[in-house]
Coordinates of C-alpha atoms in Angstrom, one line a residue:
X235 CA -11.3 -12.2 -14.4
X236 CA -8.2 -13.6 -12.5
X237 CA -5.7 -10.9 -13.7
X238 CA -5.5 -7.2 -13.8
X239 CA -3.6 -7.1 -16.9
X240 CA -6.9 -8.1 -18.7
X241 CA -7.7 -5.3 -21.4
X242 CA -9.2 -2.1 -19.3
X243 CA -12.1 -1.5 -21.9
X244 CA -13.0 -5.2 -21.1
X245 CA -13.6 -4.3 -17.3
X246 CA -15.2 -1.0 -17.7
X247 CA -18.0 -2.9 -20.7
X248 CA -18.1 -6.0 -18.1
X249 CA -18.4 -4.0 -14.7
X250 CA -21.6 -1.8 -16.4
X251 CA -23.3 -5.3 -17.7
X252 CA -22.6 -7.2 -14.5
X253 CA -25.8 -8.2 -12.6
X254 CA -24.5 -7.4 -9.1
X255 CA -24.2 -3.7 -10.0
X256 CA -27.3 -1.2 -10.7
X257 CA -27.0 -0.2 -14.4
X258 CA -26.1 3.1 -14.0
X259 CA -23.3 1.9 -11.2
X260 CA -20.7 3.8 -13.7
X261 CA -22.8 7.0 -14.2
X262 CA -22.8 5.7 -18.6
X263 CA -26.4 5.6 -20.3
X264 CA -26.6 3.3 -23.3
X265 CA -25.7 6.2 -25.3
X266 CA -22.5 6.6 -23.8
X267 CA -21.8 2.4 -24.2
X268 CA -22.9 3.2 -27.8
X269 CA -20.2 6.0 -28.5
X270 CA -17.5 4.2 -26.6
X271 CA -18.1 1.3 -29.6
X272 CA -18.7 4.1 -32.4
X273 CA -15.0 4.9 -31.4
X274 CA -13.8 1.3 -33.0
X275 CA -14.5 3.2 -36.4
X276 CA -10.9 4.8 -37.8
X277 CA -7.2 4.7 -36.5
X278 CA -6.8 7.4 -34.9
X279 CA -10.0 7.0 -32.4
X280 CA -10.0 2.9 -32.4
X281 CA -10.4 1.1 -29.7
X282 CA -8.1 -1.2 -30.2
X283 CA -5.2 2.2 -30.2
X284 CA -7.3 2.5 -26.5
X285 CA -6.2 -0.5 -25.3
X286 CA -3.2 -1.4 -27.3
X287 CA -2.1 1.5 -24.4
X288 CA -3.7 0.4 -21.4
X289 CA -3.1 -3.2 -21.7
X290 CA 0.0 -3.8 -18.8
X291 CA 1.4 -6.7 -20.6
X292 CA 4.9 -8.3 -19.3
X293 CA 6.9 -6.1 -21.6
X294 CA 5.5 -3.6 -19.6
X295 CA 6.3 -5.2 -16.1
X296 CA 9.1 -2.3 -14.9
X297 CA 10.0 -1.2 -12.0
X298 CA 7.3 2.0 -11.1
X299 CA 9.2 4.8 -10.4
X300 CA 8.8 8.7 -9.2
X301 CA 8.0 12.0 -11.4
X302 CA 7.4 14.9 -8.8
X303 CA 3.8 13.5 -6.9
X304 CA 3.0 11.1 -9.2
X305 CA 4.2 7.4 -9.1
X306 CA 4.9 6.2 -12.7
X307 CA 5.3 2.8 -15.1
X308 CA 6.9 3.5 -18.4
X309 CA 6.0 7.2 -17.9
X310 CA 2.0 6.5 -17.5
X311 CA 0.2 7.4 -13.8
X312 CA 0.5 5.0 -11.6
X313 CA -2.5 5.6 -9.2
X314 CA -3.6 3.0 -6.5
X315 CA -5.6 0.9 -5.2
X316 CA -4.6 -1.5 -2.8
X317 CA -4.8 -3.8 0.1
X318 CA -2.6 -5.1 3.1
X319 CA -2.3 -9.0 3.6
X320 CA 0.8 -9.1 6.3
X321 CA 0.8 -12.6 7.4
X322 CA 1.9 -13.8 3.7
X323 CA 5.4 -15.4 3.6
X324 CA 4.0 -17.1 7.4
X325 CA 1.2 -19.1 5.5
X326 CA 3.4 -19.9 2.2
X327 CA 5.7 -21.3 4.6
X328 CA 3.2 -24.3 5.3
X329 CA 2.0 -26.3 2.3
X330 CA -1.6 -27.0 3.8
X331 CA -2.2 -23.1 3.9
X332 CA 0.6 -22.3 1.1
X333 CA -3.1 -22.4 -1.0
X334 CA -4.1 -19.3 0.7
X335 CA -1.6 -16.8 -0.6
X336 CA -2.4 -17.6 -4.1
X337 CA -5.8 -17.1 -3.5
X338 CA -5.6 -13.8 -1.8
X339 CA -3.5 -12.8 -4.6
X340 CA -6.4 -14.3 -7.2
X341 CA -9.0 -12.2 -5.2
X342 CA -7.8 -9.1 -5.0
X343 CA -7.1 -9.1 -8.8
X344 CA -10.9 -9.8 -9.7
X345 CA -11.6 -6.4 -8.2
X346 CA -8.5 -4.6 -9.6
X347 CA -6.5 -4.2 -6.8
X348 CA -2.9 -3.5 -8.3
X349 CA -0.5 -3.2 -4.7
X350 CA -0.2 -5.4 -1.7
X351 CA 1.3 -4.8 1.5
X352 CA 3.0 -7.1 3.5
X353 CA 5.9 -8.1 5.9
X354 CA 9.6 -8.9 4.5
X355 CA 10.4 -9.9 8.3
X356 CA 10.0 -12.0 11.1
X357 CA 12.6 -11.7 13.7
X358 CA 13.2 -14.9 16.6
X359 CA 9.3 -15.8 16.3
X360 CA 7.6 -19.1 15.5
X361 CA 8.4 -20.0 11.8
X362 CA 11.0 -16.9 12.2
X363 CA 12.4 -15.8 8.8
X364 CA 15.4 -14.4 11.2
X365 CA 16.5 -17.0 13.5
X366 CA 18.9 -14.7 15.3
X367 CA 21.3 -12.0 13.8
X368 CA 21.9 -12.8 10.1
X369 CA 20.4 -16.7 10.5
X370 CA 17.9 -17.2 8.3
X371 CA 15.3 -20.0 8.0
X372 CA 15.7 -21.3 4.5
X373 CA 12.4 -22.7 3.9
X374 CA 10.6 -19.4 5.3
X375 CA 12.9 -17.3 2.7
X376 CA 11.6 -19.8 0.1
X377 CA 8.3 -19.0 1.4
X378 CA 8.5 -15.0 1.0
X379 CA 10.2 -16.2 -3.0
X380 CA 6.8 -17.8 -3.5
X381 CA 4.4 -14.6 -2.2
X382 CA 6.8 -12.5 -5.0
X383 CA 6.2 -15.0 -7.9
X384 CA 2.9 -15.0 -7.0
X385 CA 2.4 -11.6 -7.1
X386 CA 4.0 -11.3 -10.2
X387 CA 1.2 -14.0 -11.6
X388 CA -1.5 -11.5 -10.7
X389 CA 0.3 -8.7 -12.0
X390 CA -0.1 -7.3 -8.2
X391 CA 3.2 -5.3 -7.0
X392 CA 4.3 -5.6 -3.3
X393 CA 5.6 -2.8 -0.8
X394 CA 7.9 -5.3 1.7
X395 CA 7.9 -4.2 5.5
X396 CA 11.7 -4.9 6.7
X397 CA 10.5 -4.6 10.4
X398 CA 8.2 -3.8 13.1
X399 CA 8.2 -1.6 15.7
X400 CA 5.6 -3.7 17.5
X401 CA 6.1 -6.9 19.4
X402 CA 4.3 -9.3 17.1
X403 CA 6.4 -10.9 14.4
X404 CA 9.6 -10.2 16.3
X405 CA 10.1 -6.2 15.7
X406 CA 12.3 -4.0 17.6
X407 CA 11.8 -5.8 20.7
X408 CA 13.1 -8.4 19.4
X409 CA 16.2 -6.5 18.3
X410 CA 16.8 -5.2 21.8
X411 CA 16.5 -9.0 23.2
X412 CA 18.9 -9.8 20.7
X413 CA 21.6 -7.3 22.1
X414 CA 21.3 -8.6 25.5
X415 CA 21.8 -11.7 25.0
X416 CA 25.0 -10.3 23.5
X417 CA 25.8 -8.5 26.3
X418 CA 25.0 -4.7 25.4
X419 CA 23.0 -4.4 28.5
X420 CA 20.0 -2.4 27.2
X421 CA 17.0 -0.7 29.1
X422 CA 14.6 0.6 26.2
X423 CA 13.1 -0.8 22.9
X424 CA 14.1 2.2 21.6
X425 CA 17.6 1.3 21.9
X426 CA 16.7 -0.1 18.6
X427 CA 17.3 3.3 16.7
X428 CA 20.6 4.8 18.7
X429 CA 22.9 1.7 19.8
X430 CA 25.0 0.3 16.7
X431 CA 25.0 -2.8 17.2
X432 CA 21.5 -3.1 16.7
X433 CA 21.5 -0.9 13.8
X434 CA 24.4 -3.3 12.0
X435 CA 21.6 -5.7 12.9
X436 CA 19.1 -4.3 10.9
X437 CA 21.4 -3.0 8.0
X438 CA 22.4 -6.6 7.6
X439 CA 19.1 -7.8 7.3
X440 CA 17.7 -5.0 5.3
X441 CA 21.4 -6.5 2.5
X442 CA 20.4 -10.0 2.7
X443 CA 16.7 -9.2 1.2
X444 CA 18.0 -6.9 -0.7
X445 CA 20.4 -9.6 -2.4
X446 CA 18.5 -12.6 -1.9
X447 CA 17.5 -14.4 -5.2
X448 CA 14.5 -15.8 -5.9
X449 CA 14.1 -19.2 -5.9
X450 CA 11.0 -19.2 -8.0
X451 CA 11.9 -16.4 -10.7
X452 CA 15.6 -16.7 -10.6
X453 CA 15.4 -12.4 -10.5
X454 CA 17.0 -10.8 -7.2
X455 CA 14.8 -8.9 -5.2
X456 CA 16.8 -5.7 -5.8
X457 CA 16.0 -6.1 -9.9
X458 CA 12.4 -7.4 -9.5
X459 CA 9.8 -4.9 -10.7
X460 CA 7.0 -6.8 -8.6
X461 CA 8.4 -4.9 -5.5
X462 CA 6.8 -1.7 -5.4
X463 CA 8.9 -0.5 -1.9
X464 CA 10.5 -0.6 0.7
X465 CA 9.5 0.1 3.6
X466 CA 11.8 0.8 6.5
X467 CA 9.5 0.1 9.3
X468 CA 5.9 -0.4 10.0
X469 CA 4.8 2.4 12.1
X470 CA 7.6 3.6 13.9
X471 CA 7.7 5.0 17.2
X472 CA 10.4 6.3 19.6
X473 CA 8.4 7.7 22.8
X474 CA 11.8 8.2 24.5
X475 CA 12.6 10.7 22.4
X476 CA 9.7 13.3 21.3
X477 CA 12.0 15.9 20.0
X478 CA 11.9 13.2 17.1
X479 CA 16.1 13.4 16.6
X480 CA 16.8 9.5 17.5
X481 CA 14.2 8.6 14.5
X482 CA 15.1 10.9 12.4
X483 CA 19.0 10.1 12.6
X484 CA 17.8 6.4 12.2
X485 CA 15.7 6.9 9.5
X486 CA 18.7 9.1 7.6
X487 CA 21.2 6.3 7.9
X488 CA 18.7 3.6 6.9
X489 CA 17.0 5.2 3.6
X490 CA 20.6 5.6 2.7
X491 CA 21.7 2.5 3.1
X492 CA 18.6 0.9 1.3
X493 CA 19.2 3.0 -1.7
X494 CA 23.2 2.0 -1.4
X495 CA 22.2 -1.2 -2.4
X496 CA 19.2 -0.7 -4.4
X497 CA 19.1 2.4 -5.8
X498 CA 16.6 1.4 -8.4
X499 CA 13.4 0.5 -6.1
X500 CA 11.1 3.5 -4.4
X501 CA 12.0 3.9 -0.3
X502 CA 9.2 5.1 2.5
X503 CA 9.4 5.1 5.8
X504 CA 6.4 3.4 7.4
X505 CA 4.9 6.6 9.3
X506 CA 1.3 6.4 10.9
X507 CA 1.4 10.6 9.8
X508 CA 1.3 12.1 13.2
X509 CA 3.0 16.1 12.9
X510 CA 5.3 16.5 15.2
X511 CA 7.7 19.7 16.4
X512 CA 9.1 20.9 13.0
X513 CA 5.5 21.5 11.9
X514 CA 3.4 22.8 15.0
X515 CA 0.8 24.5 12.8
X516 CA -0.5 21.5 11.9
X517 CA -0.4 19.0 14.9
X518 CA -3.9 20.6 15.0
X519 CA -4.6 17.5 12.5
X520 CA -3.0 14.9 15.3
X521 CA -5.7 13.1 16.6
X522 CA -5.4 13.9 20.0
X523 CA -2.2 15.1 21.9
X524 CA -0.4 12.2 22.7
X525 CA 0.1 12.2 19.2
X526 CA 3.2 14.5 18.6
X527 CA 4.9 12.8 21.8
X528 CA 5.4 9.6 20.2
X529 CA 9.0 10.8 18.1
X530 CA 7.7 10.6 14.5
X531 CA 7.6 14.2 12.6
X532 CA 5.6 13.9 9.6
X533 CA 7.1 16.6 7.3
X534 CA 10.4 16.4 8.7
X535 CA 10.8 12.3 8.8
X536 CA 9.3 12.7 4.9
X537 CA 12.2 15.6 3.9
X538 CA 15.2 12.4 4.6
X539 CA 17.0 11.8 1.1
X540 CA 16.5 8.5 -0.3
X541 CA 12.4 8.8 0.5
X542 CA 10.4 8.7 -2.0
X543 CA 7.1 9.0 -1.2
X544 CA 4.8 9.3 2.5
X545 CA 2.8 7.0 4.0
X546 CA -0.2 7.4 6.3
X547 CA -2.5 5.6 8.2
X548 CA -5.5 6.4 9.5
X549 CA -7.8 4.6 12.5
X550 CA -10.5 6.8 14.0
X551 CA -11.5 3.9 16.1
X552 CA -8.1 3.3 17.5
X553 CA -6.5 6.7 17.8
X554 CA -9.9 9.1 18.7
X555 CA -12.6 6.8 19.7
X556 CA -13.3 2.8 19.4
X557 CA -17.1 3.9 19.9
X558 CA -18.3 4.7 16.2
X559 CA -18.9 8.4 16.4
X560 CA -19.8 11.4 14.4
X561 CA -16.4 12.7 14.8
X562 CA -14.9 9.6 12.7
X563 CA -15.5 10.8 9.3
X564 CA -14.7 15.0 9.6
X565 CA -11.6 13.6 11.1
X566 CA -10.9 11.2 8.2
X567 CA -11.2 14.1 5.4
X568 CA -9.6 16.2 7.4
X569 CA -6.6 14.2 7.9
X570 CA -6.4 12.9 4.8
X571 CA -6.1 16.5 3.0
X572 CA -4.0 18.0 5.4
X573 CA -1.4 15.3 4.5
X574 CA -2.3 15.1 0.8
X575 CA -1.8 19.1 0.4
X576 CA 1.7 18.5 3.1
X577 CA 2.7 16.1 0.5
X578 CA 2.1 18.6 -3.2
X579 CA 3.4 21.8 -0.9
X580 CA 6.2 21.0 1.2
X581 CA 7.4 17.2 0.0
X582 CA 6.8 17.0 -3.0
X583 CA 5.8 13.8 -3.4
X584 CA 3.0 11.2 -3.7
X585 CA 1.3 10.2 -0.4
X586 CA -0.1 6.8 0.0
X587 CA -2.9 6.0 2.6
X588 CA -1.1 2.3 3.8
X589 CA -3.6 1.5 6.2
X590 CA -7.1 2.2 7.1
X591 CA -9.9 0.6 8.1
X592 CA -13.0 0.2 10.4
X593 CA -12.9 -2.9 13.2
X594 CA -16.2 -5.2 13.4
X595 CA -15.0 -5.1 16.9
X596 CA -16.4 -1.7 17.5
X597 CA -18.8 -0.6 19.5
X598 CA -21.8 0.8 17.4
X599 CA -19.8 -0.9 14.2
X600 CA -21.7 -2.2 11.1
X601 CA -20.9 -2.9 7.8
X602 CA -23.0 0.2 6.0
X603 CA -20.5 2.2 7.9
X604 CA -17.1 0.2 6.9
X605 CA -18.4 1.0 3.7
X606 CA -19.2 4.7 4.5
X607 CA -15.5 4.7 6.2
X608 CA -14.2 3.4 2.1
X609 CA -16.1 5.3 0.3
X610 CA -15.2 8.4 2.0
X611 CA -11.1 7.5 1.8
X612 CA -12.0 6.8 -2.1
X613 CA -13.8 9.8 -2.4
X614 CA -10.7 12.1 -1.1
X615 CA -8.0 9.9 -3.7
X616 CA -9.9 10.8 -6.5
X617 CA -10.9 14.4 -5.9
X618 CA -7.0 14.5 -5.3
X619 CA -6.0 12.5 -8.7
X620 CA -8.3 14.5 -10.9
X621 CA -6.5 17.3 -10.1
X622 CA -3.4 15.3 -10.5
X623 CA -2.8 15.8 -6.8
X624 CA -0.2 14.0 -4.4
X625 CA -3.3 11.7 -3.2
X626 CA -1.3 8.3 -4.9
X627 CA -3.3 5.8 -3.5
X628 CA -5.1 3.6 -0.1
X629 CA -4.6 0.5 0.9
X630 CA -7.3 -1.5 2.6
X631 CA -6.6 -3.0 6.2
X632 CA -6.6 -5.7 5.6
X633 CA -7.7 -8.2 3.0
X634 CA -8.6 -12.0 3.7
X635 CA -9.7 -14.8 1.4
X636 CA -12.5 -17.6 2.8
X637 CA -10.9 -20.0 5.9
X638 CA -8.5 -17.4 7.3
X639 CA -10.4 -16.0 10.4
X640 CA -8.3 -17.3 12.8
X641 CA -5.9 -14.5 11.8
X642 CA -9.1 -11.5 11.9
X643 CA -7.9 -8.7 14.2
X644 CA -11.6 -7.5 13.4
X645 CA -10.6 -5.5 10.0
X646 CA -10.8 -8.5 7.8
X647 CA -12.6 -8.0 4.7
X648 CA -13.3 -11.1 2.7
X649 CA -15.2 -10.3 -0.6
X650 CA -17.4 -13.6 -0.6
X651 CA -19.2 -12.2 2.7
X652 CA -19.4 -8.2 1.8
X653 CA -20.7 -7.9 -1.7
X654 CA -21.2 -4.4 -1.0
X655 CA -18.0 -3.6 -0.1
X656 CA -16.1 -5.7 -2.7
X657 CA -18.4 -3.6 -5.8
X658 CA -17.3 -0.2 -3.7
X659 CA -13.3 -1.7 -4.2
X660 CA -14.2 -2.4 -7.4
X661 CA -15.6 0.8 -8.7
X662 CA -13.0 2.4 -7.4
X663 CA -10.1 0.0 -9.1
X664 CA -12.0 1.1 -12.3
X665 CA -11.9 4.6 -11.9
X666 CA -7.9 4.8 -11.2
X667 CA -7.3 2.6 -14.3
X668 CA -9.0 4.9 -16.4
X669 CA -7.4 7.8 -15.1
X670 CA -4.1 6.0 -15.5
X671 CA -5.3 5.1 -19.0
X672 CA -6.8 8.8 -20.1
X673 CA -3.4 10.4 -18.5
X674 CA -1.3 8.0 -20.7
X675 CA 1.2 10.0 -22.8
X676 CA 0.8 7.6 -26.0
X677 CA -2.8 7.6 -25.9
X678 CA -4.4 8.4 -29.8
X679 CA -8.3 9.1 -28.6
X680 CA -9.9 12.5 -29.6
X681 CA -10.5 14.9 -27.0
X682 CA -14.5 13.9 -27.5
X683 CA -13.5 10.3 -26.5
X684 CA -11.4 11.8 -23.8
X685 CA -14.2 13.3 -22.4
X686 CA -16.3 11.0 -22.4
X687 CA -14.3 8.8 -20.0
X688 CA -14.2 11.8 -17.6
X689 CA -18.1 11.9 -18.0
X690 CA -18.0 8.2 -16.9
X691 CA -14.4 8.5 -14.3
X692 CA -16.3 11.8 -12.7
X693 CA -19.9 11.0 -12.4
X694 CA -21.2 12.3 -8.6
X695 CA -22.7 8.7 -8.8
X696 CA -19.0 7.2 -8.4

């Protein structure tokens, strides 16, 4: 299967007959196979009615949009499952690893995988999309055209990062080197979110993707359903300011100008998910104290008009302990449903889980526990999307084809080396594109047949 627009019942009859899963891998006895095909027999239960409204064909390519916590595409759920791969538009700038895109792409589709993640930036660095202030390397824009058509090939939708608040590919301190050199004279990285010179800066890049065309598609970015989001920033910090006012000003003036131009696409900001003063009942959640000193406010950051939905991340190895430890996974659950209950009670939005992952580099790390680490994260979307929760979706840090370990920061996950983990992503693909199926508005099946799927979607064994 290279595409996940292939027909769903087609999946579900091929991921129970596989050989690499255990036959009752879907929690469905024969008998259940059996009354899934009885269901052929008459219009109203047929199959064919089944898939004729699952099937995402390119009539029904639109752009997903937002109804209360739930993402939508032509009014059906829009649950996720999903993946980062940041480093695109870098190697489809270079034919001899232009290759590798495509196949990431091709990959993530044989599991199901419907959303990818990736920068929409790189400010002054080698093979810099943004040369300087507005100067743009033609042949890298070309590249990022190419990761969108792409995309769109594999019927895979993209959330576009527009910068970093890290060093690496440019980000903010890049920005601030920028406005020296112009003569602003400016002490802190954070000088990034308050001086406006470097927020013209960033508004002029955020219009030129926003308009660019695409050289592939012919479709300007602002029209093209493939993009999911945007995202303002990629983790965003401003330790100068822990009150949280700088960000929240910045991020204010920025989701407004992104929907100014592009009122059609959905807008997040990028947050890690740390609570911060507006909410001090639940910094308790933080995971540790520095936490709600670093200037980003959860609830309040996530209350800005023009955002559509949160983001999280979530990195017990990084932010509690890089030893593996008994404390990773309570923290993970708990974490996860405090923002996932934030998210249905005070936003009222969906809440995506944009990064996680578990590092080989840990101490005490093996792979039965990466997989542990996804099941677990799984586990808490889909007890929140059977209740038709604000739990939206993950996506897996990070996601590498074969011949790309030179770019490992230790999450890599390529699927040809962890069988185990690719049938976990797979399962769990399955799951949200029945749920998105049984939850479509225009479905015709019986409440028996209806049923039946949640016997398979909601088996303990999943």
């Amino acid at each position: 299967m290279e595409r996940f627009g292939v027909r769903i019942i087609s999946l579900i009859l091929l991921l129970m007959l596989t050989k690499n899963l255990s036959s009752n891998a879907y929690g469905a006895s024969m008998k259940d196979e059996e009354a899934l095909k009885e269901g052929q027999n008459g219009k109203e239960n047929s199959l064919s009615n089944y898939v004729a409204t699952g099937v995402m064909e390119d009539d029904d390519w639109q752009m997903v949009q937002k109804k209360g916590n739930q993402f939508m595409v032509n009014d059906k759920p829009f649950y996720v499952n999903g993946f980062n791969t940041y480093w695109l538009m870098v190697f489809a700038a270079d034919e001899s690893t232009r290759g590798k895109v495509t196949e990431v792409f091709k990959q993530a589709s044989s599991v199901g995988m419907t959303v990818c993640r990736t920068w929409a930036f790189n400010d002054g660095q080698w093979r810099a999309l943004q040369k300087s202030p507005s100067v743009y390397d033609e042949e890298v824009f070309k590249a990022l055209d190419f990761v969108a058509s792409e995309a769109k090939k594999y019927k895979i939708r993209l959330i576009l990062s527009l910068v970093n608040n890290w060093e690496a590919y440019g980000g903010k301190p890049q920005y601030v080197k920028w406005g020296n050199a112009a003569g602003l004279n400016l002490s802190s990285d954070d000088d990034f979110f308050s001086h406006p010179t470097l927020r013209s800066y960033y508004k002029a890049h955020v219009k030129t993707v926003l308009n660019r065309v695409n050289t592939f598609t012919n479709i300007t970015y602002k029209e093209d359903p493939t993009i999911f989001a945007w995202e303002l920033m990629n983790e965003p910090r401003c330790t100068s300011d822990s009150k949280g006012d700088k960000l929240q000003d910045w991020i204010q003036e920025m989701a407004f100008h992104v929907k100014k131009i592009d009122p059609k696409h959905l807008v997040e900001v990028g947050l890690e998910g740390f609570y911060g003063p507006s909410s001090p009942q639940r910094t308790q959640f933080n995971p540790n104290t520095y936490a709600q000193q670093v200037g980003t406010d959860f609830i309040r950051n996530h209350l800005v008009l023009g955002v559509d939905f949160a983001s999280v991340h979530i990195y017990a190895d990084s932010w509690i302990s890089q030893q593996i430890a008994d404390t990773h996974l309570p923290f993970i659950k708990s974490w996860m449903e405090a923002h996932i209950e934030d998210a249905e009670n005070y936003l009222g939005m969906p809440v995506i889980f944009a990064e996680f992952g578990v590092s080989s580099k840990d101490p005490g790390y093996n792979s039965t526990y990466r997989d542990t680490v996804i099941s677990t994260v799984y586990s808490l979307i889909l007890n929140s999307t059977k209740k038709g929760g604000s739990g939206a979706g993950s996506l897996l840090w990070q996601f590498f084809p074969d011949g790309t370990d030179n770019m490992d920061d230790g999450y890599a996950i390529v699927l040809s080396k962890s069988p185990s983990t690719s049938s976990i992503i797979q399962r769990q693909s399955t799951r949200l594109a029945l749920f998105n199926s049984l939850c479509n508005t225009k479905c015709n099946w019986s409440c028996k047949k209806k049923k039946l799927f949640e016997k398979i979607l909601c088996h303990d064994e999943l």
